[in-house]
Short mmCIF file of C-alpha atoms in Angstrom, two decimals:
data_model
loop_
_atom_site.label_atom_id
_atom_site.label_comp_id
_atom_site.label_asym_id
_atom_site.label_seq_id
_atom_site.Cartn_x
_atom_site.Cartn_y
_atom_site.Cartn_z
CA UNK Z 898 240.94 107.74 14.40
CA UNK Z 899 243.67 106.23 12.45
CA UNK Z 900 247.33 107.27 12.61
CA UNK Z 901 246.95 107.66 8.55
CA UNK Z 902 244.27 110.20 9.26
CA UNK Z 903 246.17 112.11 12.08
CA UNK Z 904 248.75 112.66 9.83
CA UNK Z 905 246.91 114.45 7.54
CA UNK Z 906 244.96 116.45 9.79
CA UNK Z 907 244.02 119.95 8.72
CA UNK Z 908 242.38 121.38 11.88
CA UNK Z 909 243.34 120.71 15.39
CA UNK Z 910 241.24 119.98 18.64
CA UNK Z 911 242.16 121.43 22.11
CA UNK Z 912 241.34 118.89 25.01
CA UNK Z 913 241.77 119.80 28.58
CA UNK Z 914 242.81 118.06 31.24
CA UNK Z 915 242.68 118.96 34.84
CA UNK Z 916 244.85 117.20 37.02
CA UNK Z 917 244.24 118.03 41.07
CA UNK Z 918 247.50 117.11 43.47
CA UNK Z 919 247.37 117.96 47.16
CA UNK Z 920 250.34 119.97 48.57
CA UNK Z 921 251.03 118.89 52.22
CA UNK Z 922 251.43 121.87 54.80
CA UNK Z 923 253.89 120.55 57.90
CA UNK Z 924 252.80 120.97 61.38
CA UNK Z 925 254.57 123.13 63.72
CA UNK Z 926 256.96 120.93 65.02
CA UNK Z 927 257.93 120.12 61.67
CA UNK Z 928 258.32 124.00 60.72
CA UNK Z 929 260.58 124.70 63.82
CA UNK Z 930 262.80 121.98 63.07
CA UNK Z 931 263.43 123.19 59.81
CA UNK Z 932 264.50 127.06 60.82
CA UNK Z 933 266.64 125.66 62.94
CA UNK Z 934 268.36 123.42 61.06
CA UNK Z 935 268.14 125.87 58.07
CA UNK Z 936 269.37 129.15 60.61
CA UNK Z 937 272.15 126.83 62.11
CA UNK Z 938 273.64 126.03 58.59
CA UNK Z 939 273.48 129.90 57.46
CA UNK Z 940 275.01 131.03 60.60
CA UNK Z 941 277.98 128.81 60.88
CA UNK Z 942 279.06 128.82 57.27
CA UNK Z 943 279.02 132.78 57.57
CA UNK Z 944 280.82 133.00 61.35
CA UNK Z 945 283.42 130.23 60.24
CA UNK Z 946 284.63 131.54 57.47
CA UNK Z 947 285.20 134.69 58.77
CA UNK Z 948 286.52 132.67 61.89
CA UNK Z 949 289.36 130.96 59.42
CA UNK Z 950 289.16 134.01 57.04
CA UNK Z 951 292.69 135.01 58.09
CA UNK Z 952 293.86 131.90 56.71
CA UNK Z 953 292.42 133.02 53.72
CA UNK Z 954 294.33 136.08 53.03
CA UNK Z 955 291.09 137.90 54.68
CA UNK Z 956 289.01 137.60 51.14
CA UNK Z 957 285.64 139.02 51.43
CA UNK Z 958 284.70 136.63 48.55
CA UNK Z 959 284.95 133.56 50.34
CA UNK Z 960 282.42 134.95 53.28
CA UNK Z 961 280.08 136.12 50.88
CA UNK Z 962 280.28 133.31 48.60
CA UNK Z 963 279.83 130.87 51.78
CA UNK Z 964 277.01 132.70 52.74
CA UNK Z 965 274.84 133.20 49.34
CA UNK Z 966 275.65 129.53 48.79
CA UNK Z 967 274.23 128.03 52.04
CA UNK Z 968 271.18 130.39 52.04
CA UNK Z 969 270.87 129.30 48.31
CA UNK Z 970 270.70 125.64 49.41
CA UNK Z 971 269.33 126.11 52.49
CA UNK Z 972 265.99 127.14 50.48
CA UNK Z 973 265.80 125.17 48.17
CA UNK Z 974 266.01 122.37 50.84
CA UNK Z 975 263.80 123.23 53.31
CA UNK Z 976 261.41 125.84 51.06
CA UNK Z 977 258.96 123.46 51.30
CA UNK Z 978 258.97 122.71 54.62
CA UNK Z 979 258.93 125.87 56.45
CA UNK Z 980 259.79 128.91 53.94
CA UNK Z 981 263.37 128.91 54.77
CA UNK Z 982 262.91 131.72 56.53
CA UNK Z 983 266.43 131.48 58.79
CA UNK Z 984 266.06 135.23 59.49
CA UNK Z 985 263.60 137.21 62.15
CA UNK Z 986 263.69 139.74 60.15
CA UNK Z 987 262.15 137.97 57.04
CA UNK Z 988 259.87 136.46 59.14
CA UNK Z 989 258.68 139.77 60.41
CA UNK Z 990 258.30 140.74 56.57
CA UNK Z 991 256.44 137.72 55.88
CA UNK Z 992 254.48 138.26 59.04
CA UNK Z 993 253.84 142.16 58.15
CA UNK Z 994 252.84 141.22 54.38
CA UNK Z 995 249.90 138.95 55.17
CA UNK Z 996 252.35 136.19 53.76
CA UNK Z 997 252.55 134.17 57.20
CA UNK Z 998 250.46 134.34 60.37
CA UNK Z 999 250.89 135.76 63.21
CA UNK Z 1000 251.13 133.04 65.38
CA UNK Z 1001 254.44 131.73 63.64
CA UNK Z 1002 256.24 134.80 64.60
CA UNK Z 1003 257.36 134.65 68.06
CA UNK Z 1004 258.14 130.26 67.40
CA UNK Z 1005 260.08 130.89 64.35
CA UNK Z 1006 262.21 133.85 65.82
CA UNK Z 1007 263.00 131.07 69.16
CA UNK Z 1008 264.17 128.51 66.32
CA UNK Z 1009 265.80 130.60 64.71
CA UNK Z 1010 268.04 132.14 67.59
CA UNK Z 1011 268.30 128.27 68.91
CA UNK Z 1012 269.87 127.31 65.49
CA UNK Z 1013 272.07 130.42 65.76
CA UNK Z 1014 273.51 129.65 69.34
CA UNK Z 1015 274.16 125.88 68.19
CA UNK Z 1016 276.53 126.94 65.24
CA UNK Z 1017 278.22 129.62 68.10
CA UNK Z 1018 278.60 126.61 70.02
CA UNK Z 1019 279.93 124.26 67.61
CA UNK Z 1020 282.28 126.90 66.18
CA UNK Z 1021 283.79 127.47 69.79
CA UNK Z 1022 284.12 124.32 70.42
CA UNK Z 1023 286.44 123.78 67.18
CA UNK Z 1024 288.43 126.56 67.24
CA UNK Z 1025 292.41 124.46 67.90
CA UNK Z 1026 293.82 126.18 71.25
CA UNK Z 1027 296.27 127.64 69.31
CA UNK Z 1028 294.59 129.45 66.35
CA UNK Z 1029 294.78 132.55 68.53
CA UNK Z 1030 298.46 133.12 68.52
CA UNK Z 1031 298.60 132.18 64.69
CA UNK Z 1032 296.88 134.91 63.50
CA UNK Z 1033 297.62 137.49 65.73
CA UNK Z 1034 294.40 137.28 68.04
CA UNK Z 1035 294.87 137.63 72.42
CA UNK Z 1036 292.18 134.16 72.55
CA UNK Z 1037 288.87 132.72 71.23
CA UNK Z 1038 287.03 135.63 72.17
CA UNK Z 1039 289.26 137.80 70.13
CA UNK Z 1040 288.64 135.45 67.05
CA UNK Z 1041 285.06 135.54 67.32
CA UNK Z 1042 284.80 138.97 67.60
CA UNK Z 1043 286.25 139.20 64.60
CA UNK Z 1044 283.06 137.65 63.05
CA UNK Z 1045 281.34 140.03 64.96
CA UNK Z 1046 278.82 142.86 63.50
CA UNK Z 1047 280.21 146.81 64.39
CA UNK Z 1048 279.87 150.16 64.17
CA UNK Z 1049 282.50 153.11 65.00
CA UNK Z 1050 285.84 151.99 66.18
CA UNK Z 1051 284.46 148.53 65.66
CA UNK Z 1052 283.36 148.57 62.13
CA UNK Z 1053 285.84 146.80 59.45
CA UNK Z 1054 287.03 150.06 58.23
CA UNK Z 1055 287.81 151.78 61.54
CA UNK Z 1056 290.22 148.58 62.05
CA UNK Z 1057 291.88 148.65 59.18
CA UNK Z 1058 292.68 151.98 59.61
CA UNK Z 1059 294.14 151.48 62.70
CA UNK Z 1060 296.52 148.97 61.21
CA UNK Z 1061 297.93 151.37 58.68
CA UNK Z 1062 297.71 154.43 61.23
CA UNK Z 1063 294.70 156.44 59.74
CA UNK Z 1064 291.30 157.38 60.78
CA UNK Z 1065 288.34 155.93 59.36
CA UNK Z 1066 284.81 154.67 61.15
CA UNK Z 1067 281.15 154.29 60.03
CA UNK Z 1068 279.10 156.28 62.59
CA UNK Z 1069 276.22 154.62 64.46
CA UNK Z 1070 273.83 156.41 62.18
CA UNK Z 1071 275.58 155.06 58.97
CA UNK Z 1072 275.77 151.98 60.03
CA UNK Z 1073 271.65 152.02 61.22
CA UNK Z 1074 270.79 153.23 57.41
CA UNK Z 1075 272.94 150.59 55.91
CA UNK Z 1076 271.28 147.95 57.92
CA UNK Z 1077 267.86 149.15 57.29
CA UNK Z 1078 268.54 149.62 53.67
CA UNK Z 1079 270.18 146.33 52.86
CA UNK Z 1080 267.89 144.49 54.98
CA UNK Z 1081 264.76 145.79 53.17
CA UNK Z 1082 266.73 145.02 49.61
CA UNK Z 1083 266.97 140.93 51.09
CA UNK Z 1084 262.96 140.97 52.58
CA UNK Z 1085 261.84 142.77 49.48
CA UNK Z 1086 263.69 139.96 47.04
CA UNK Z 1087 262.16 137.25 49.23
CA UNK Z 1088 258.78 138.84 49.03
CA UNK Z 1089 258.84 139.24 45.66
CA UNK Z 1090 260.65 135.88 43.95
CA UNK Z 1091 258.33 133.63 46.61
CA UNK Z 1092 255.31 135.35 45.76
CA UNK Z 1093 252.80 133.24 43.91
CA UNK Z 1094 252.36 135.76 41.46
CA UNK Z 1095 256.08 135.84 40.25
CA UNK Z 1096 257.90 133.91 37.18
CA UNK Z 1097 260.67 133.15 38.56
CA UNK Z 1098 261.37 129.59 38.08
CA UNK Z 1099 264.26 128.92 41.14
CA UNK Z 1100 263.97 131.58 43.72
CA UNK Z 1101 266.33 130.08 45.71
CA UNK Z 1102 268.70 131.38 42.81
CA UNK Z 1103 267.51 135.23 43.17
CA UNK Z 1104 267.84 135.10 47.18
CA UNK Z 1105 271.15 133.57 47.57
CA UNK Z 1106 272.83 135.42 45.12
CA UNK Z 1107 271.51 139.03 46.98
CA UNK Z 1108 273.10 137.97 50.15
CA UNK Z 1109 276.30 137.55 48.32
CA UNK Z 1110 276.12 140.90 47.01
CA UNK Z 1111 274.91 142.10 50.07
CA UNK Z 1112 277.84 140.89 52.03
CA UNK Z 1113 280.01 142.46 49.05
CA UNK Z 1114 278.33 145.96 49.57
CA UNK Z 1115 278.07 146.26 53.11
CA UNK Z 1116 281.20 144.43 54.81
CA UNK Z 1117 283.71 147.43 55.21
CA UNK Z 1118 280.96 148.87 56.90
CA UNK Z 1119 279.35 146.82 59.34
CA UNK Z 1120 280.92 143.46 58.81
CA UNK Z 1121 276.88 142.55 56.90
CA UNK Z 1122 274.50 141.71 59.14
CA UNK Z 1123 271.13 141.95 57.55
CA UNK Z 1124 269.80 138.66 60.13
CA UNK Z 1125 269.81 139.24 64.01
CA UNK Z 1126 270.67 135.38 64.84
CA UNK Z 1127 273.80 135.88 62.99
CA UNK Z 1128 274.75 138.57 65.01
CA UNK Z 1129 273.54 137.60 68.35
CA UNK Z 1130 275.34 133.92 67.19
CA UNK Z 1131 278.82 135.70 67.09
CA UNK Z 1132 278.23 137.50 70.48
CA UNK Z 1133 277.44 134.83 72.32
CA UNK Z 1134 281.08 134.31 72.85
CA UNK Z 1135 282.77 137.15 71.69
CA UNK Z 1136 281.63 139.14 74.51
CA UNK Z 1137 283.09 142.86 75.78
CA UNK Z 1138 281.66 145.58 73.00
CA UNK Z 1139 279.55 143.22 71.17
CA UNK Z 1140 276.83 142.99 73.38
CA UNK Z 1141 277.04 146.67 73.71
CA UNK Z 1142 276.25 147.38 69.84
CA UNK Z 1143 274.30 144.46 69.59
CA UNK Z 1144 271.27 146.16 69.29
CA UNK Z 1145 271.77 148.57 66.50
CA UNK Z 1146 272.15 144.76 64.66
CA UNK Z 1147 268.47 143.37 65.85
CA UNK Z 1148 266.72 147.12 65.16
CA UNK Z 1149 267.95 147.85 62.19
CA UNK Z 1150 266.86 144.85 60.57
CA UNK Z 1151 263.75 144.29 61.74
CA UNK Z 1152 263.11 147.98 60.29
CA UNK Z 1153 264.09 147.06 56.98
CA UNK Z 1154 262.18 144.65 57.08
CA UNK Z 1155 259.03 146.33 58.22
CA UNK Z 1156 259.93 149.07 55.39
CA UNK Z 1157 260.13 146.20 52.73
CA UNK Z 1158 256.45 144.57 53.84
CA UNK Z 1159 255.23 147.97 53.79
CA UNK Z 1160 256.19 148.55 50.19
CA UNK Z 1161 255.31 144.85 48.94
CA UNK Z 1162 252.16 145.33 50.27
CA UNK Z 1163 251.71 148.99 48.72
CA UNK Z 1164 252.75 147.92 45.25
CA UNK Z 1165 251.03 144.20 45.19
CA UNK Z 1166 248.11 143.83 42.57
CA UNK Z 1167 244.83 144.58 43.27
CA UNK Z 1168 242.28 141.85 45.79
CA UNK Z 1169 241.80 138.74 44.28
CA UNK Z 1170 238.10 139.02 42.36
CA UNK Z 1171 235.57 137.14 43.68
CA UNK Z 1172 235.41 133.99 43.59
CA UNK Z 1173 239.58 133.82 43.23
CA UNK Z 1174 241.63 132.65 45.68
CA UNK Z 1175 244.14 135.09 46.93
CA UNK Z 1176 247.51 134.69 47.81
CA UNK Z 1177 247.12 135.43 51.71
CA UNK Z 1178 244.09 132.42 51.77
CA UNK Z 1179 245.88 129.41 51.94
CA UNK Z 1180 248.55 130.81 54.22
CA UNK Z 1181 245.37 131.52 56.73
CA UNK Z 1182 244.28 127.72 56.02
CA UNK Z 1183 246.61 126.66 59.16
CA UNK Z 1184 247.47 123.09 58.50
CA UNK Z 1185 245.32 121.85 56.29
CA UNK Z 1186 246.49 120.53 52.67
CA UNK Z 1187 246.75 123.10 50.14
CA UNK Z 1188 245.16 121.81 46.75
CA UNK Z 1189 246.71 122.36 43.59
CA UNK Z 1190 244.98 122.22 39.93
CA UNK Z 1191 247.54 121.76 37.08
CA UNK Z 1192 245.77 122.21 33.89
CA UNK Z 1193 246.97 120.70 30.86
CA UNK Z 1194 246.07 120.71 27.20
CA UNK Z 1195 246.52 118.40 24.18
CA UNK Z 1196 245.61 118.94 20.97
CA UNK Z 1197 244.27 116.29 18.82
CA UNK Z 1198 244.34 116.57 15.00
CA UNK Z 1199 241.86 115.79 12.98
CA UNK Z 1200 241.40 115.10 8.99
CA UNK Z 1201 239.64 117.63 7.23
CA UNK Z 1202 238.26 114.83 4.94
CA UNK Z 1203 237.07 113.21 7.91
CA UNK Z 1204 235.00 116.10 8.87
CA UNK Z 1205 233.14 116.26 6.37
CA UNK Z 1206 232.51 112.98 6.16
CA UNK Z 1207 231.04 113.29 10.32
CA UNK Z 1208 228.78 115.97 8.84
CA UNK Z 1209 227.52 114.21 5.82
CA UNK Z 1210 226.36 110.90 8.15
CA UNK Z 1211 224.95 113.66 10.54
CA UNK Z 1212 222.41 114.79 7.89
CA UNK Z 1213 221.85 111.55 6.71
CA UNK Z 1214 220.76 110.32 9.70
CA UNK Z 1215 218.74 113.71 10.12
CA UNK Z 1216 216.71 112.95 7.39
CA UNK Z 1217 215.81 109.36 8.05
CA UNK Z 1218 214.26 110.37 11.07
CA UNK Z 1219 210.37 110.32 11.78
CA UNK Z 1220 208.57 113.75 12.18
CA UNK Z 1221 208.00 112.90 15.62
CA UNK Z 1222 211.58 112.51 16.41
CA UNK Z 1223 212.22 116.26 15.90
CA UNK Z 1224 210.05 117.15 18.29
CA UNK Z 1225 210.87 116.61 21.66
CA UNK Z 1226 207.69 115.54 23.96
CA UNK Z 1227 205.48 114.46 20.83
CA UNK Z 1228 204.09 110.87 20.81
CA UNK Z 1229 205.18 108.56 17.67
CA UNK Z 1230 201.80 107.58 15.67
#
């Protein structure tokens, strides 16, 4: 066909093209790596900057900011690789929605507190000896609890309070709902931005910018938790009442979580048809390449004139044939 022709073209063809790429699924190893790596960065860029957050005129922004920013990168990096999940509890939710097996569940939540205890480490080990007595703080351990997740005399209200000589705390209940509420709001955005189902283009985007908000909700209240390593990461050295209330900060979550799957899994579509692949499958493939078909489609113009002139060599040649060539089977004479 002739570019004259194309250009011309009254009708248009559509030709498909089906191009198959093979999506590689890292080993365990691999996938460990990652969440720590991933739950190492996301801890320390929340517990330093509230570390050095005095230095900052105490601005809430800069914490959440850090922290929506790092998760933001942190899956877009490392999506891929492992999920980015750098969060028990959205590993339970991924676990709990058919989304991930089982048997990641238990390795994932050790990389993930691993990752978490390295950025205490390296946070501790940073702090100048005399950072304390600039701010106000008795030592380290004073500093780091004030990265530190609380309820009741502990929360960020009841100490601010104090300060100005009023009364003001967040109960041990309030503090459980808030958890289990935000918590659910983070695992439910995760669930439903990855999903293979949704159209959002970067959900990276989506999840990083709900932690921010998250942290700019909830930080009078409990200091934001919403992820068990980071709390467990700022009690590691903080010691006295942190250990006490740490566990309002691991149950809560993982609640929330639970609640989100629950819901996600409630409100999802209908079972893939027959013959479909559904969106659970080639999470249950273990570690075996995942193969994607991209299907493309070009259109081709063609002349109308040309058309017709393909249909009038058609008959032609229709009529020229023998009688016996009509016939398929019968013998020529």
């Amino acid at each position: 066909m002739s570019q004259d022709t194309a250009a011309q073209s009254g009708t248009s063809v559509a030709v498909v093209e089906e191009t198959t790429t093979t999506a590689p699924v890292y080993g365990l190893f691999t996938r460990l790596a990652a969440e720590t790596f991933g739950t190492f960065a996301l801890v320390l860029a929340i517990v330093s900057t509230w570390a050095f957050n005095a230095l900052n005129n105490g601005s809430i922004v800069t914490v959440a900011l850090a922290a929506g920013i790092t998760l933001l990168a942190v899956t877009a990096a490392l999506g891929h690789v492992s999920g980015a999940h750098v969060n028990p509890a959205v590993t339970l939710g991924l676990v709990l929605s058919g989304r991930a097996p089982w048997s990641d569940l238990l390795p994932y939540w050790l990389a993930q507190l691993v990752g978490a205890a390295l950025a205490a480490v390296v946070l501790w080990s940073v702090i100048p000896s005399g950072y304390p007595a600039l701010i106000g703080a008795a030592d380290k351990a004073a500093v780091m609890q004030a990265t530190a997740n609380g309820y009741g005399d502990h929360s960020p209200l009841a100490v601010m309070a104090t300060r100005v000589g009023a009364e003001g705390s967040f109960t041990v209940w309030s503090a459980l709902l808030v958890e289990i509420l935000l918590t659910a709001v983070l695992v439910g955005v995760v669930l439903g931005t990855t999903s293979r189902r949704s159209r959002v283009t970067y959900p990276a985007v989506a999840i990083g910018l709900t932690l921010t908000a998250l942290h700019l909700v909830s930080w009078p209240m409990t200091n934001t938790s919403v992820n068990p390593a980071r709390s467990f990461a700022s009690a590691i050295f903080a010691g006295g009442w942190t250990w006490g209330q740490l566990w309002l900060f691991v149950v809560a979550p993982l609640v929330g979580a639970a609640l989100a799957a629950l819901f996600y899994r409630a409100f999802s579509p209908l079972p893939a048809l027959p013959g479909e692949e559904s969106e659970e499958s080639d999470l249950a493939a273990g570690d075996e390449d995942v193969e994607e078909t991209d299907v493309v489609v070009v259109s081709e113009e063609r002349d109308a004139a040309s058309d017709a002139t393909v249909a009038d060599g058609t008959a032609d040649e229709t009529a020229r044939r023998e009688p016996g060539d009509d016939q398929p089977g019968t013998p020529r004479a």
